[in-house]
Coordinates of C-alpha atoms in Angstrom, one line a residue:
Chain A
M954 CA 14.4 3.9 22.5
S955 CA 11.1 5.1 21.1
P956 CA 10.5 4.2 17.5
T957 CA 11.3 6.8 14.8
I958 CA 8.6 8.3 12.7
A959 CA 8.9 11.0 10.0
Q960 CA 9.9 14.4 11.2
I961 CA 8.0 17.5 10.0
C962 CA 11.2 19.4 9.5
L963 CA 12.3 16.8 7.0
T964 CA 9.0 16.4 5.3
S965 CA 8.9 18.1 2.0
S966 CA 6.1 20.4 0.8
H967 CA 4.4 21.9 -2.2
P968 CA 1.5 24.3 -2.5
E969 CA -0.6 21.7 -4.3
V970 CA 0.1 18.9 -1.8
Y971 CA -1.6 18.2 1.5
E972 CA 0.6 18.9 4.4
P973 CA 0.6 16.5 7.4
C974 CA -2.2 17.4 9.8
D975 CA -4.2 15.8 12.6
D976 CA -5.5 13.1 10.4
S977 CA -2.0 12.2 9.3
F978 CA -0.7 12.2 12.8
S979 CA -3.7 10.1 14.0
L980 CA -2.9 7.5 11.3
V981 CA 0.7 7.3 12.4
D982 CA -0.4 7.1 16.0
A983 CA -2.6 4.2 15.1
L984 CA 0.3 2.4 13.4
L985 CA 2.6 3.2 16.4
A986 CA 0.0 1.7 18.7
D987 CA 0.0 -1.4 16.7
R988 CA 3.8 -1.5 16.0
S989 CA 4.7 -4.6 17.9
K990 CA 1.8 -6.5 16.3
L991 CA 2.9 -5.2 12.9
L992 CA 6.4 -6.4 13.5
E993 CA 5.1 -9.8 14.6
H994 CA 2.9 -9.8 11.5
R995 CA 6.0 -9.6 9.3
P996 CA 4.4 -8.0 6.3
N997 CA 6.0 -8.7 3.0
L998 CA 4.3 -5.9 1.2
C999 CA 3.0 -2.6 2.6
M1000 CA 1.0 0.0 0.6
E1001 CA -0.2 3.5 1.1
I1002 CA -2.9 4.9 -1.1
G1003 CA -2.7 8.6 -1.4
C1004 CA 0.7 9.3 0.0
G1005 CA 0.5 13.1 -0.2
S1006 CA 3.6 14.5 1.5
G1007 CA 5.0 11.1 2.3
Y1008 CA 4.7 11.6 6.0
V1009 CA 2.7 8.3 6.7
I1010 CA 4.6 5.9 4.4
T1011 CA 7.9 7.3 5.6
S1012 CA 6.8 6.8 9.2
L1013 CA 5.6 3.3 8.5
A1014 CA 8.9 2.4 6.9
L1015 CA 10.9 3.9 9.8
M1016 CA 8.9 2.2 12.5
L1017 CA 9.0 -1.2 10.9
G1018 CA 12.6 -0.8 9.7
G1019 CA 14.3 0.1 12.9
E1020 CA 16.1 -2.2 15.3
E1021 CA 14.8 -5.4 13.7
D1022 CA 16.9 -4.7 10.7
R1023 CA 14.1 -5.6 8.3
C1024 CA 15.8 -3.6 5.6
G1025 CA 15.1 -5.5 2.4
G1026 CA 12.5 -7.6 4.2
T1027 CA 9.5 -5.5 3.3
Y1028 CA 8.4 -4.0 0.1
Y1029 CA 6.8 -0.6 0.3
I1030 CA 4.5 0.8 -2.4
A1031 CA 2.8 4.2 -2.4
T1032 CA 0.5 5.8 -4.9
D1033 CA -1.0 9.2 -5.4
V1034 CA -3.1 10.7 -8.2
N1035 CA -1.3 14.0 -7.8
P1036 CA 2.1 14.1 -9.5
N1037 CA 3.3 16.8 -7.2
A1038 CA 2.5 14.6 -4.2
I1039 CA 4.6 11.8 -5.7
M1040 CA 7.5 14.2 -6.0
V1041 CA 7.1 15.5 -2.5
T1042 CA 6.9 12.0 -1.1
S1043 CA 10.0 11.1 -3.0
K1044 CA 11.9 13.9 -1.4
T1045 CA 10.5 13.2 2.1
M1046 CA 11.6 9.6 1.9
E1047 CA 15.0 10.5 0.7
A1048 CA 15.4 13.0 3.6
H1049 CA 14.6 10.2 6.0
G1050 CA 16.7 7.5 4.3
V1051 CA 13.8 5.3 3.4
Y1052 CA 12.5 4.1 0.1
A1053 CA 9.2 3.0 -1.4
E1054 CA 8.1 2.3 -4.9
L1055 CA 6.1 5.2 -6.1
I1056 CA 3.4 5.2 -8.8
N1057 CA 1.5 8.1 -10.0
T1058 CA -1.9 6.6 -10.5
D1059 CA -5.6 6.8 -9.4
I1060 CA -5.8 4.7 -6.2
A1061 CA -4.3 1.5 -7.5
S1062 CA -5.1 1.6 -11.2
G1063 CA -2.6 -0.6 -13.1
L1064 CA -1.8 -2.7 -10.0
E1065 CA -5.1 -4.2 -9.3
K1066 CA -4.8 -7.3 -11.4
R1067 CA -1.3 -8.4 -10.4
L1068 CA -1.2 -7.2 -6.8
A1069 CA -4.5 -8.8 -5.9
G1070 CA -4.2 -10.7 -2.7
L1071 CA -0.7 -9.6 -2.0
V1072 CA -0.9 -6.5 0.2
D1073 CA -0.3 -7.4 3.9
V1074 CA -0.6 -3.9 5.3
M1075 CA -2.5 -1.0 3.6
V1076 CA -2.7 2.5 5.0
V1077 CA -5.1 5.2 3.8
N1078 CA -5.8 8.7 4.8
P1079 CA -8.6 9.3 2.2
P1080 CA -10.3 12.4 1.0
Y1081 CA -13.1 12.2 3.6
V1082 CA -14.5 15.6 3.8
P1083 CA -18.2 15.8 2.8
T1084 CA -18.3 18.1 -0.3
P1085 CA -20.5 18.6 -3.4
E1086 CA -20.1 15.6 -5.7
D1087 CA -18.6 17.8 -8.5
E1088 CA -15.6 18.6 -6.3
V1089 CA -14.5 15.0 -6.3
G1090 CA -11.7 13.9 -8.6
N1091 CA -10.7 17.2 -10.0
G1092 CA -7.0 16.8 -9.1
G1093 CA -4.7 19.2 -7.3
I1094 CA -4.8 19.7 -3.6
V1095 CA -8.7 19.6 -3.5
A1096 CA -8.5 15.9 -4.4
S1097 CA -6.8 15.4 -1.0
W1098 CA -10.0 16.2 0.9
A1099 CA -13.0 16.3 -1.4
G1100 CA -15.1 13.2 -0.5
G1101 CA -18.5 13.9 -2.1
E1102 CA -21.7 12.9 -0.3
N1103 CA -21.0 12.1 3.3
G1104 CA -17.3 12.2 2.3
R1105 CA -17.8 8.6 1.1
T1106 CA -17.3 8.7 -2.6
V1107 CA -13.6 8.0 -2.7
I1108 CA -13.6 5.9 0.5
D1109 CA -16.1 3.5 -1.0
K1110 CA -14.0 3.1 -4.1
I1111 CA -10.9 2.5 -2.0
L1112 CA -12.6 -0.1 0.1
L1113 CA -13.7 -2.1 -3.0
I1114 CA -10.1 -2.0 -4.3
A1115 CA -8.6 -2.8 -0.8
D1116 CA -10.8 -5.9 -0.7
K1117 CA -9.1 -7.2 -3.9
L1118 CA -5.6 -6.2 -2.9
L1119 CA -5.4 -7.3 0.7
S1120 CA -3.8 -10.7 1.3
P1121 CA -5.5 -13.3 3.5
K1122 CA -3.6 -11.8 6.4
G1123 CA -4.0 -8.3 5.2
W1124 CA -4.7 -5.4 7.5
L1125 CA -6.1 -2.0 6.5
Y1126 CA -5.8 1.1 8.5
M1127 CA -8.1 4.0 7.4
V1128 CA -8.8 7.4 8.7
T1129 CA -12.5 8.4 8.8
L1130 CA -14.7 11.1 10.1
T1131 CA -17.8 10.4 12.1
A1132 CA -19.6 12.2 9.2
N1133 CA -18.5 9.3 7.0
N1134 CA -20.8 7.0 9.1
P1135 CA -18.0 4.6 10.1
M1136 CA -20.3 2.1 11.7
E1137 CA -22.0 1.7 8.3
I1138 CA -18.6 1.2 6.8
C1139 CA -17.8 -1.5 9.4
V1140 CA -21.1 -3.3 8.8
D1141 CA -20.5 -3.3 5.0
M1142 CA -17.0 -4.6 5.5
S1143 CA -18.2 -7.3 7.9
K1144 CA -20.5 -8.6 5.2
K1145 CA -17.3 -9.1 3.1
G1146 CA -15.8 -11.0 6.0
Y1147 CA -13.8 -8.3 7.8
G1148 CA -13.4 -7.6 11.5
S1149 CA -12.9 -4.1 12.5
R1150 CA -11.9 -2.0 15.5
I1151 CA -11.2 1.7 16.2
V1152 CA -7.5 2.0 16.9
V1153 CA -7.4 5.8 17.5
Q1154 CA -10.0 8.4 18.1
R1155 CA -9.1 12.1 18.0
S1156 CA -11.4 15.1 18.3
T1157 CA -10.2 18.4 17.1
E1158 CA -12.1 21.7 16.9
E1159 CA -13.3 20.9 13.4
E1160 CA -13.3 17.1 13.1
N1161 CA -14.0 13.9 15.0
L1162 CA -11.4 11.5 13.5
L1163 CA -11.5 7.7 13.8
V1164 CA -8.7 5.5 12.6
I1165 CA -10.2 2.1 11.9
K1166 CA -8.3 -1.2 11.4
F1167 CA -9.8 -3.9 9.3
W1168 CA -8.7 -7.5 8.9
R1169 CA -10.1 -10.6 7.2
E1170 CA -11.9 -12.7 9.8
N1171 CA -10.1 -15.9 8.7
D1172 CA -7.0 -14.3 10.0
D1173 CA -7.4 -15.6 13.6
A1174 CA -5.1 -13.0 15.2
G1175 CA -6.4 -9.8 13.6
G1176 CA -3.6 -8.5 15.8
F1177 CA -5.1 -9.9 19.0
G1178 CA -2.7 -12.8 19.4
E1179 CA -3.8 -15.1 22.1
I1180 CA -6.7 -13.0 23.3
H1181 CA -9.9 -14.6 22.1
E1182 CA -12.0 -11.7 20.9
K1183 CA -15.6 -11.8 19.9
R1184 CA -16.5 -10.8 16.4
L1185 CA -16.6 -7.1 16.5
V1186 CA -19.5 -6.6 14.2
N1187 CA -22.3 -9.1 14.5
R1188 CA -23.7 -10.1 11.2
T1189 CA -27.2 -11.0 12.5
G1190 CA -28.3 -7.5 13.4
S1191 CA -27.2 -3.9 13.6
G1192 CA -28.5 -3.7 17.2
K1193 CA -25.4 -5.3 18.6
I1194 CA -23.1 -3.2 16.5
V1195 CA -22.8 -0.2 18.8
K1196 CA -21.8 -2.3 21.7
T1197 CA -19.5 -4.6 19.9
L1198 CA -17.7 -1.8 18.1
L1199 CA -17.1 -0.1 21.3
S1200 CA -15.8 -3.3 22.8
G1201 CA -12.8 -2.8 20.6
L1202 CA -11.8 0.3 22.4
S1203 CA -9.2 -0.6 25.1
F1204 CA -11.0 1.2 27.9
W1205 CA -14.3 -0.6 27.4
K1206 CA -14.6 -3.7 29.7
Q1207 CA -17.1 -6.3 28.7
N1208 CA -19.1 -8.1 31.4
D1209 CA -20.0 -11.2 29.5
Chain B
M105 CA 10.9 1.5 -10.6
R106 CA 12.1 -1.9 -9.7
L107 CA 11.4 -5.0 -11.7
L108 CA 9.2 -6.4 -8.9
T109 CA 6.9 -3.4 -9.4
H110 CA 7.0 -3.9 -13.1
N111 CA 5.9 -7.5 -12.6
M112 CA 2.9 -6.1 -10.7
L113 CA 1.9 -3.5 -13.3
S114 CA -0.5 -4.0 -16.1
S115 CA -2.2 -1.7 -18.6
N116 CA -5.2 -0.1 -17.0
I117 CA -6.8 1.2 -20.2
K118 CA -10.5 0.5 -20.5
G119 CA -11.3 -2.6 -22.5
V120 CA -7.7 -4.0 -22.6
T121 CA -7.7 -7.7 -21.8
N122 CA -4.0 -8.5 -22.5
G123 CA -2.3 -5.6 -20.7
F124 CA 0.4 -7.6 -19.0
P125 CA 3.4 -7.4 -19.1
L126 CA 4.1 -3.8 -20.1
K127 CA 7.0 -3.6 -22.5
I128 CA 10.0 -1.7 -21.3
E129 CA 11.9 0.9 -23.2
A130 CA 14.8 1.7 -21.0
E131 CA 16.7 5.0 -21.3
K132 CA 18.4 5.1 -17.9
V133 CA 18.9 2.2 -15.6
M134 CA 20.6 2.3 -12.2
E135 CA 21.6 -0.4 -9.8
K136 CA 21.2 0.4 -6.1
E137 CA 22.3 -2.1 -3.5
V138 CA 19.9 -3.3 -1.0
D139 CA 20.2 -5.9 1.8
F140 CA 19.8 -9.5 0.7
N141 CA 16.8 -11.1 2.3
P142 CA 16.2 -14.8 1.3
D143 CA 12.9 -15.1 3.1
F144 CA 11.5 -12.1 1.3
L145 CA 12.6 -13.6 -2.0
R146 CA 11.2 -17.0 -1.3
N147 CA 7.8 -15.4 -0.5
M148 CA 7.8 -13.3 -3.6
F149 CA 8.9 -16.1 -5.9
Y150 CA 5.5 -17.6 -6.0
K151 CA 3.9 -14.4 -7.0
I152 CA 6.2 -13.5 -9.9
E153 CA 5.4 -14.1 -13.5
W154 CA 8.7 -15.6 -14.5
R155 CA 8.9 -15.0 -18.3
P156 CA 8.0 -11.3 -18.0
L157 CA 10.7 -10.9 -15.4
V158 CA 13.4 -12.5 -17.5
D159 CA 12.5 -10.4 -20.5
A160 CA 12.2 -7.2 -18.5
A161 CA 15.6 -7.9 -16.8
R162 CA 17.1 -8.3 -20.2
T163 CA 15.8 -5.0 -21.4
M164 CA 17.4 -3.5 -18.3
G165 CA 20.7 -5.1 -19.2
Y166 CA 20.6 -8.1 -16.9
A167 CA 20.7 -11.5 -18.5
E168 CA 21.7 -13.7 -15.6
L169 CA 18.3 -15.2 -14.8
P170 CA 17.6 -18.8 -15.7
E171 CA 15.1 -19.2 -18.5
E172 CA 13.0 -21.6 -16.5
V173 CA 12.6 -22.0 -12.8
E174 CA 11.2 -24.4 -10.3
P175 CA 10.8 -24.2 -6.5
S176 CA 13.9 -26.3 -5.7
M177 CA 16.0 -23.5 -7.0
L178 CA 15.0 -21.5 -3.9
D179 CA 17.6 -23.6 -2.0
S180 CA 20.4 -22.3 -4.1
E181 CA 22.0 -19.1 -2.8
D182 CA 23.3 -18.4 -6.2
F183 CA 19.8 -18.4 -7.7
L184 CA 18.5 -16.3 -4.9
R185 CA 21.2 -13.7 -5.4
R186 CA 20.4 -13.4 -9.0
L187 CA 16.7 -13.1 -8.2
H188 CA 17.6 -10.5 -5.6
R189 CA 19.5 -8.4 -8.1
A190 CA 16.9 -8.6 -10.8
L191 CA 13.9 -7.9 -8.6
L192 CA 15.2 -5.4 -6.2
Q193 CA 18.5 -3.7 -7.3
F194 CA 17.9 -2.6 -10.8
H195 CA 15.8 0.6 -11.2
L196 CA 14.3 2.0 -14.3
E197 CA 15.0 5.7 -13.8
E198 CA 13.9 7.0 -17.2
G199 CA 12.1 5.2 -19.9
T200 CA 8.6 4.1 -21.0
L201 CA 6.2 1.3 -20.3
I202 CA 4.2 0.3 -23.3
C203 CA 0.7 -1.4 -23.3
P204 CA 1.1 -4.6 -25.3
E205 CA -2.4 -4.4 -26.7
T206 CA -2.8 -0.7 -27.6
G207 CA 0.8 0.6 -27.8
R208 CA -0.1 3.4 -25.4
R209 CA 3.0 4.7 -23.7
F210 CA 3.3 5.3 -20.0
P211 CA 6.3 7.4 -19.1
V212 CA 8.7 6.6 -16.3
V213 CA 10.4 9.7 -14.9
K214 CA 12.9 9.8 -12.0
G215 CA 12.0 6.1 -11.4
I216 CA 8.3 6.8 -11.1
P217 CA 5.8 5.4 -13.6
N218 CA 2.9 7.6 -14.6
M219 CA -0.2 5.4 -15.0
L220 CA -2.7 8.3 -15.1
L221 CA -5.2 7.8 -17.9
N222 CA -6.9 10.3 -20.1
E223 CA -10.7 10.7 -19.9
D224 CA -11.3 8.5 -22.9
E225 CA -9.2 5.7 -21.6
V226 CA -11.0 5.2 -18.3

């Protein structure tokens, strides 16, 4: 029996709310690919930042909630700065019979102090489109894509906050474009002690999407279980980064 | 909004140092059953600020939590069931959360707190 994810026909919509698209599907694909690891991980608290239509948080709750009967075992929280998105997410979740705590706020504002170090799984499909800086943070549906210079303005903010919220065993799944310079993101995150790997790569006509997973290096597994993986981003020099990042892709075989 | 979430929320207004806990004015409270999971409760127990939880539960109409706690109580199913009800089953559907320092009111509508700030508060 294949795990359930959110269905488009049950996903609510609103003119000012971003509808599920390739980026949303890629993120859900990444979570599905990691599903058995996520179940083994037994997250207490999962959080989505920018839930939009609710498609991703609903899918996550469904795929973790299924046969294992983890109902009541995991706490889900989702935030969005757009009040219409919060309402749409609420309806989408209800239509699928799942529930998450919803908060209408900017990223995690109001939660940062008390939730620090508690989030075991965080998922984000951020506004990653490169736009003029003045398009960022203006609310409405534009806020779902406007990412400023290199599409990094909101991403960088989110990563700083994620670093505070993630638990010692916390995992972060984030959608990026190649235009966001994901390798630079991985290098920056590695300086803060995170390992990273590309979980899903999808090229559409318009975009080249990468879903990256980050984990704290002190978390031995990082989802690899018994497999002893080399550090994916080498701190000593950027030269090794291309090779080591690619080594995270399942089709890449390492000779050493 | 469940009380576990309330226990994780603090006032996000710029300059506020004592923004936790937010005071609750409850207008509509509902109780929705959810499966009892002792492991989850035992994990969460260490992250909860107890006094704010007891006070918040009381404003929502639930006064069955002990005033003081200690970890050995986690062996008691009776205690866990009370904790379960307080943390997970009561929902603030309509009401207000109030910043303890500034008095600023954050509305809760259909169970969802609105923590969006005005430009001058950021």
